[in-house]
């Protein structure tokens, strides 16, 4: 075998090992997170329909509030990974602590808004008169855990940047188990009802945050990093997060517009749309796991001034993204007779669902590339471009989606609009990676 070919194979195997080592535990942790809400729903559901409806409204509000700040994980991962690549672990952990302090401050600010405005927020989300009191109770209590949730996000970013995705998996599994036990005990054993479910989740989130802080503090002491808040560092973390916040809000706007359009198409279409969104989210976890690996690996290579290593890792991860997308698309097509009846027995919903689901299957290879390149550019700290690219995507998607009901299109037409959205994303991200402008080496961007 020629030397160049052997070196190429060796490089691919090295990248494959790194991607698998980071992506598999990251996928487990991502899947564990939504199980919190599922456990709450299963336990609260036995209290009655109004309680379950109240939980649904409050959980949607909490998920929206927390997901807005996902940049705490993304920006921290990239910044910490760069310093790891540069061989400065003390500075890496110090950067991570800035992100954690920012998370605490943001969490306190959210509590200050959520507690007094909870009844109004519940009303805006359309809770019924019978469900509203339960939603308000759950929201007010659960909001007390938001600082812990945000600390978990930032600390997860620290560990990902340190090339550790196993610890977040262990913490997520532990948090899930504690949450389930506390919910059952407080809701039924202590007779606290929906308030017990909220308190159980808050205690579990605080426990997870404490576990992360123990790990980070030990690392800081081992490498001589300061744990005190640094105003300049916190401000820098916030500035790095603003573009990613714009990106996240734009992406949320796309999903909200799609849901609003589906609702206008009728009950059958919105029911089918929600099923597809659930499947879309599950597949996104698998692809996002590769993106998380990309954030950590690319940041480390760039911090080590290894531009060629970053390019090679990017190419290999794109191949992983395409292969994963093809596999997921095929799985959707082949397994559809098995899972569609699990979601609904309504023949009308099934008939509406099927052609739109095939569009989703076709789009999965594109989605695989989108997730990977998104992770690569995040790892490179190229947040400003990601923000502009997502705004362009939103501008392209919104008018097309809004025209669907005007011209008599159905759910399949809406998901073709979603396919257009993903195509615009892949084009903007591909153009950036091809240009090489994302490659900025050094401990800081």
XYZ file of C-alpha atoms in Angstrom, residues 9-425:
417
model
C -6.565 5.496 6.040
C -4.808 5.991 9.367
C -6.115 9.577 9.568
C -9.677 8.499 8.820
C -9.530 5.795 11.478
C -8.212 8.307 13.998
C -11.044 10.733 13.210
C -13.589 7.912 13.309
C -12.441 6.858 16.779
C -12.670 10.431 18.045
C -16.096 11.012 16.515
C -17.531 7.785 17.947
C -15.966 8.355 21.368
C -17.556 11.791 21.623
C -20.785 11.340 19.656
C -22.167 8.145 21.232
C -22.197 9.398 24.845
C -23.430 12.796 23.623
C -26.383 11.088 21.920
C -27.231 9.269 25.145
C -27.191 12.519 27.117
C -29.328 14.292 24.499
C -31.952 11.540 24.578
C -32.002 11.525 28.398
C -32.962 15.214 28.603
C -36.506 15.015 27.118
C -37.176 11.973 29.306
C -37.566 14.383 32.238
C -40.753 15.771 30.708
C -41.928 12.291 29.719
C -41.604 11.059 33.321
C -43.420 14.129 34.628
C -46.186 13.594 32.079
C -46.592 9.908 32.934
C -46.861 10.609 36.669
C -48.981 13.768 36.470
C -51.261 12.204 33.850
C -52.747 9.946 36.526
C -53.809 12.985 38.561
C -56.293 14.068 35.896
C -56.666 15.721 32.503
C -56.558 19.349 33.785
C -53.288 18.641 35.607
C -51.748 17.029 32.525
C -52.918 19.913 30.339
C -51.417 22.377 32.820
C -48.137 20.484 32.773
C -48.139 20.569 28.961
C -48.451 24.354 28.856
C -45.881 24.941 31.604
C -43.403 22.457 30.102
C -43.677 24.162 26.692
C -42.920 27.525 28.304
C -39.967 26.150 30.258
C -38.542 24.330 27.244
C -38.764 27.497 25.160
C -37.150 29.630 27.873
C -34.260 27.225 28.447
C -33.626 26.365 24.774
C -33.073 30.040 23.990
C -29.911 29.862 26.098
C -28.439 26.774 24.442
C -25.592 29.053 23.305
C -24.222 28.596 26.836
C -23.248 25.059 25.848
C -22.218 25.800 22.255
C -20.083 28.890 22.839
C -18.431 27.380 25.915
C -17.558 24.167 24.074
C -15.777 26.060 21.298
C -13.892 28.424 23.616
C -12.749 25.675 25.997
C -11.754 23.293 23.172
C -9.506 25.955 21.611
C -7.590 26.378 24.838
C -7.348 22.616 25.265
C -5.808 22.435 21.798
C -3.370 25.179 22.780
C -2.333 23.089 25.807
C -3.567 25.634 28.371
C -5.955 23.652 30.563
C -6.009 26.277 33.313
C -7.180 28.908 30.849
C -9.682 26.435 29.365
C -11.326 25.822 32.735
C -11.189 29.529 33.555
C -13.073 30.196 30.306
C -15.590 27.538 31.297
C -16.131 29.171 34.695
C -16.960 32.455 32.947
C -19.694 30.611 31.050
C -21.014 29.056 34.263
C -21.152 32.427 36.043
C -22.996 33.865 33.022
C -25.473 30.983 33.232
C -26.131 31.726 36.913
C -26.758 35.415 36.209
C -29.086 34.668 33.309
C -30.954 32.102 35.405
C -31.584 34.623 38.179
C -32.849 37.130 35.593
C -35.262 34.547 34.159
C -36.638 33.783 37.632
C -37.213 37.493 38.212
C -39.351 37.592 35.059
C -41.065 34.203 35.331
C -42.373 34.353 38.900
C -44.544 37.482 38.602
C -45.533 36.896 34.967
C -46.426 33.198 35.223
C -50.242 33.676 35.142
C -49.972 35.995 32.128
C -47.635 33.636 30.246
C -49.971 30.703 30.890
C -52.903 32.723 29.580
C -50.985 33.780 26.447
C -50.264 30.119 25.702
C -54.002 29.468 25.728
C -54.412 27.308 28.841
C -58.043 26.565 29.690
C -59.624 27.872 32.885
C -59.340 24.447 34.504
C -55.711 23.858 33.440
C -54.385 27.387 34.083
C -54.016 27.102 37.907
C -52.003 23.895 37.549
C -49.859 25.383 34.790
C -49.146 28.468 36.900
C -48.209 26.367 39.946
C -45.876 24.133 37.942
C -44.292 27.062 36.094
C -43.606 29.111 39.226
C -42.010 26.243 41.116
C -40.068 24.873 38.136
C -38.698 28.311 37.277
C -36.698 28.118 40.517
C -34.660 25.377 38.842
C -33.808 27.421 35.751
C -30.446 28.669 37.100
C -29.485 25.030 37.698
C -30.655 24.087 34.177
C -28.521 26.834 32.643
C -25.518 25.908 34.786
C -25.924 22.335 33.522
C -25.849 23.682 29.939
C -22.703 25.738 30.488
C -20.932 22.987 32.455
C -21.833 20.478 29.740
C -20.098 22.823 27.294
C -17.023 22.899 29.550
C -16.759 19.110 29.621
C -17.419 18.782 25.892
C -14.643 21.283 25.279
C -12.395 19.146 27.487
C -13.279 16.246 25.108
C -15.418 14.560 27.788
C -18.952 13.555 26.791
C -19.126 10.552 29.129
C -19.574 12.553 32.329
C -22.614 14.453 30.935
C -24.133 11.073 30.022
C -23.646 9.724 33.547
C -25.039 12.900 35.108
C -28.054 12.834 32.763
C -28.815 9.206 33.634
C -28.483 9.938 37.351
C -30.673 13.020 37.064
C -33.319 11.059 35.178
C -33.425 8.346 37.861
C -33.590 10.839 40.739
C -36.255 12.885 38.960
C -38.474 9.833 38.502
C -38.119 8.703 42.115
C -38.734 12.184 43.542
C -41.736 12.789 41.302
C -43.418 9.560 42.335
C -42.658 10.143 46.009
C -43.711 13.791 46.170
C -46.764 13.555 43.905
C -48.315 10.458 45.479
C -46.356 9.639 48.636
C -46.385 13.193 49.992
C -49.670 14.048 48.293
C -48.336 17.294 46.782
C -49.936 16.742 43.373
C -48.522 18.707 40.443
C -46.498 20.863 42.828
C -44.649 17.702 43.908
C -43.751 16.972 40.306
C -42.336 20.471 39.903
C -40.338 20.254 43.134
C -38.972 16.843 42.136
C -37.696 18.260 38.851
C -36.170 21.299 40.570
C -34.323 19.130 43.107
C -33.063 16.810 40.350
C -31.806 19.766 38.282
C -30.028 21.257 41.309
C -28.421 17.877 41.966
C -27.205 17.681 38.362
C -25.778 21.208 38.552
C -24.007 20.305 41.808
C -22.501 17.184 40.214
C -21.168 19.221 37.295
C -19.765 21.904 39.586
C -17.917 19.298 41.650
C -16.240 17.993 38.484
C -15.359 21.478 37.200
C -14.124 22.734 40.598
C -11.874 19.688 40.975
C -10.427 20.370 37.534
C -9.900 24.038 38.395
C -8.024 23.186 41.585
C -5.933 20.561 39.813
C -4.785 23.041 37.168
C -4.685 26.178 39.313
C -7.591 27.975 37.617
C -9.465 30.704 39.482
C -13.097 30.088 40.397
C -13.980 33.712 41.082
C -16.259 35.618 38.707
C -14.365 37.724 36.195
C -16.388 40.598 34.753
C -14.364 40.813 31.541
C -14.563 37.048 31.008
C -18.307 36.934 31.662
C -18.820 39.835 29.252
C -16.743 38.049 26.588
C -18.823 34.881 27.045
C -22.006 36.895 26.629
C -20.703 38.608 23.487
C -19.703 35.258 21.976
C -23.187 33.944 22.745
C -25.190 36.768 21.135
C -24.771 35.562 17.509
C -25.673 32.020 18.543
C -28.726 33.411 20.347
C -29.809 35.079 17.084
C -29.272 31.781 15.267
C -31.323 29.867 17.827
C -34.185 32.393 17.803
C -34.288 32.291 13.998
C -34.449 28.500 14.036
C -37.214 28.583 16.661
C -39.083 31.044 14.448
C -38.915 28.577 11.550
C -40.429 25.816 13.689
C -43.118 28.134 15.099
C -44.115 29.314 11.612
C -44.320 25.714 10.404
C -46.552 24.752 13.336
C -48.762 27.822 12.869
C -49.210 27.012 9.166
C -49.997 23.369 9.947
C -52.633 24.510 12.456
C -54.305 26.591 9.746
C -54.493 23.524 7.506
C -56.869 21.752 9.910
C -56.912 19.335 12.838
C -55.817 16.337 10.776
C -52.808 18.186 9.362
C -51.658 19.616 12.701
C -51.955 16.186 14.316
C -49.836 14.634 11.558
C -47.403 17.560 11.756
C -46.848 17.042 15.485
C -46.062 13.370 14.908
C -43.519 14.264 12.223
C -41.964 16.904 14.471
C -41.526 14.292 17.210
C -39.707 11.998 14.778
C -37.725 14.935 13.377
C -36.562 15.795 16.907
C -35.497 12.221 17.624
C -33.465 12.076 14.406
C -32.011 15.489 15.195
C -30.574 14.062 18.421
C -28.609 11.479 16.441
C -27.271 14.062 13.994
C -26.647 16.643 16.720
C -24.431 14.137 18.519
C -22.056 14.228 15.528
C -22.266 18.030 15.532
C -21.281 18.090 19.215
C -18.265 15.936 18.412
C -17.486 18.427 15.641
C -17.577 21.382 18.024
C -15.100 19.750 20.393
C -12.745 18.309 17.764
C -12.606 21.363 15.482
C -12.064 23.735 18.389
C -9.173 21.592 19.645
C -7.468 21.413 16.235
C -7.747 25.154 15.685
C -6.455 25.869 19.180
C -3.452 23.652 18.393
C -2.790 25.688 15.190
C -3.506 22.584 13.102
C -5.537 23.996 10.209
C -5.036 20.908 8.047
C -6.198 18.643 10.863
C -9.346 20.772 11.187
C -10.009 20.475 7.439
C -9.526 16.707 7.478
C -11.790 16.316 10.513
C -14.432 18.470 8.803
C -14.327 16.339 5.651
C -14.622 13.121 7.632
C -17.513 14.404 9.730
C -19.377 15.472 6.599
C -19.032 11.901 5.361
C -20.422 10.722 8.692
C -23.295 13.180 8.394
C -24.234 11.979 4.892
C -24.012 8.308 5.875
C -26.069 8.884 9.034
C -28.667 10.830 7.054
C -28.980 8.077 4.462
C -29.363 5.471 7.217
C -32.018 7.513 9.045
C -33.914 8.186 5.822
C -33.941 4.502 4.948
C -35.039 3.646 8.489
C -38.013 5.997 8.189
C -39.134 4.418 4.926
C -38.652 0.817 6.029
C -40.046 1.138 9.546
C -43.029 3.379 8.797
C -45.592 0.518 8.931
C -44.363 -0.257 12.458
C -44.181 3.164 14.114
C -47.008 5.120 12.455
C -49.747 3.030 14.186
C -47.994 3.678 17.518
C -48.707 7.392 17.154
C -52.238 7.310 15.790
C -54.996 4.935 14.718
C -56.825 7.651 12.803
C -56.740 6.651 9.140
C -57.079 10.273 7.994
C -54.040 11.330 10.026
C -52.071 8.335 8.722
C -52.940 9.159 5.108
C -51.886 12.784 5.599
C -48.751 11.783 7.453
C -47.288 9.292 4.996
C -46.362 11.479 1.970
C -44.998 14.244 4.213
C -42.944 11.658 6.084
C -41.369 10.519 2.813
C -40.261 14.115 2.200
C -38.597 14.053 5.618
C -36.837 10.792 4.718
C -35.487 12.267 1.475
C -34.149 15.283 3.395
C -32.170 13.337 5.988
C -28.843 13.243 4.060
C -29.122 17.031 3.660
C -29.939 17.344 7.368
C -26.871 15.243 8.187
C -24.593 17.694 6.373
C -26.374 20.703 7.904
C -25.918 19.463 11.461
C -22.275 18.585 10.915
C -21.324 21.886 9.272
C -23.275 23.771 11.931
C -21.164 22.001 14.555
C -17.934 22.639 12.651
C -18.575 26.383 12.419
C -19.645 26.522 16.067
C -16.430 24.757 17.030
C -14.543 27.345 15.010
C -16.314 30.145 16.897
C -17.869 31.412 13.651
C -21.099 32.447 15.364
C -21.569 35.695 13.493
C -21.759 33.906 10.142
C -24.139 31.308 11.595
C -26.445 34.101 12.755
C -26.564 35.752 9.335
C -26.958 32.415 7.559
C -29.945 31.485 9.742
C -31.563 34.889 9.215
C -31.216 34.391 5.442
C -32.763 30.929 5.827
C -35.687 32.334 7.809
C -36.238 35.020 5.169
C -36.334 32.363 2.432
C -38.578 29.954 4.333
C -41.217 32.242 5.838
C -42.908 33.527 2.647
C -42.923 30.086 1.021
C -44.444 28.453 4.112
C -47.068 31.181 4.529
C -48.131 30.731 0.894
C -48.904 27.023 1.422
C -52.452 27.487 2.818
C -53.134 30.422 0.493
C -52.628 28.226 -2.559
C -54.407 25.188 -1.165
C -51.283 23.230 -0.320
C -51.369 20.579 2.388
C -48.956 19.175 4.915
C -46.735 17.643 2.229
C -46.312 21.066 0.621
C -45.397 22.508 4.026
C -42.705 19.893 4.494
C -41.370 20.610 1.014
C -41.005 24.168 2.314
C -39.077 22.708 5.243
C -36.926 20.856 2.703
C -36.248 24.204 1.036
C -35.236 25.599 4.422
C -32.722 22.779 4.922
C -31.396 23.247 1.382
C -30.778 26.949 1.983
C -29.009 26.065 5.212
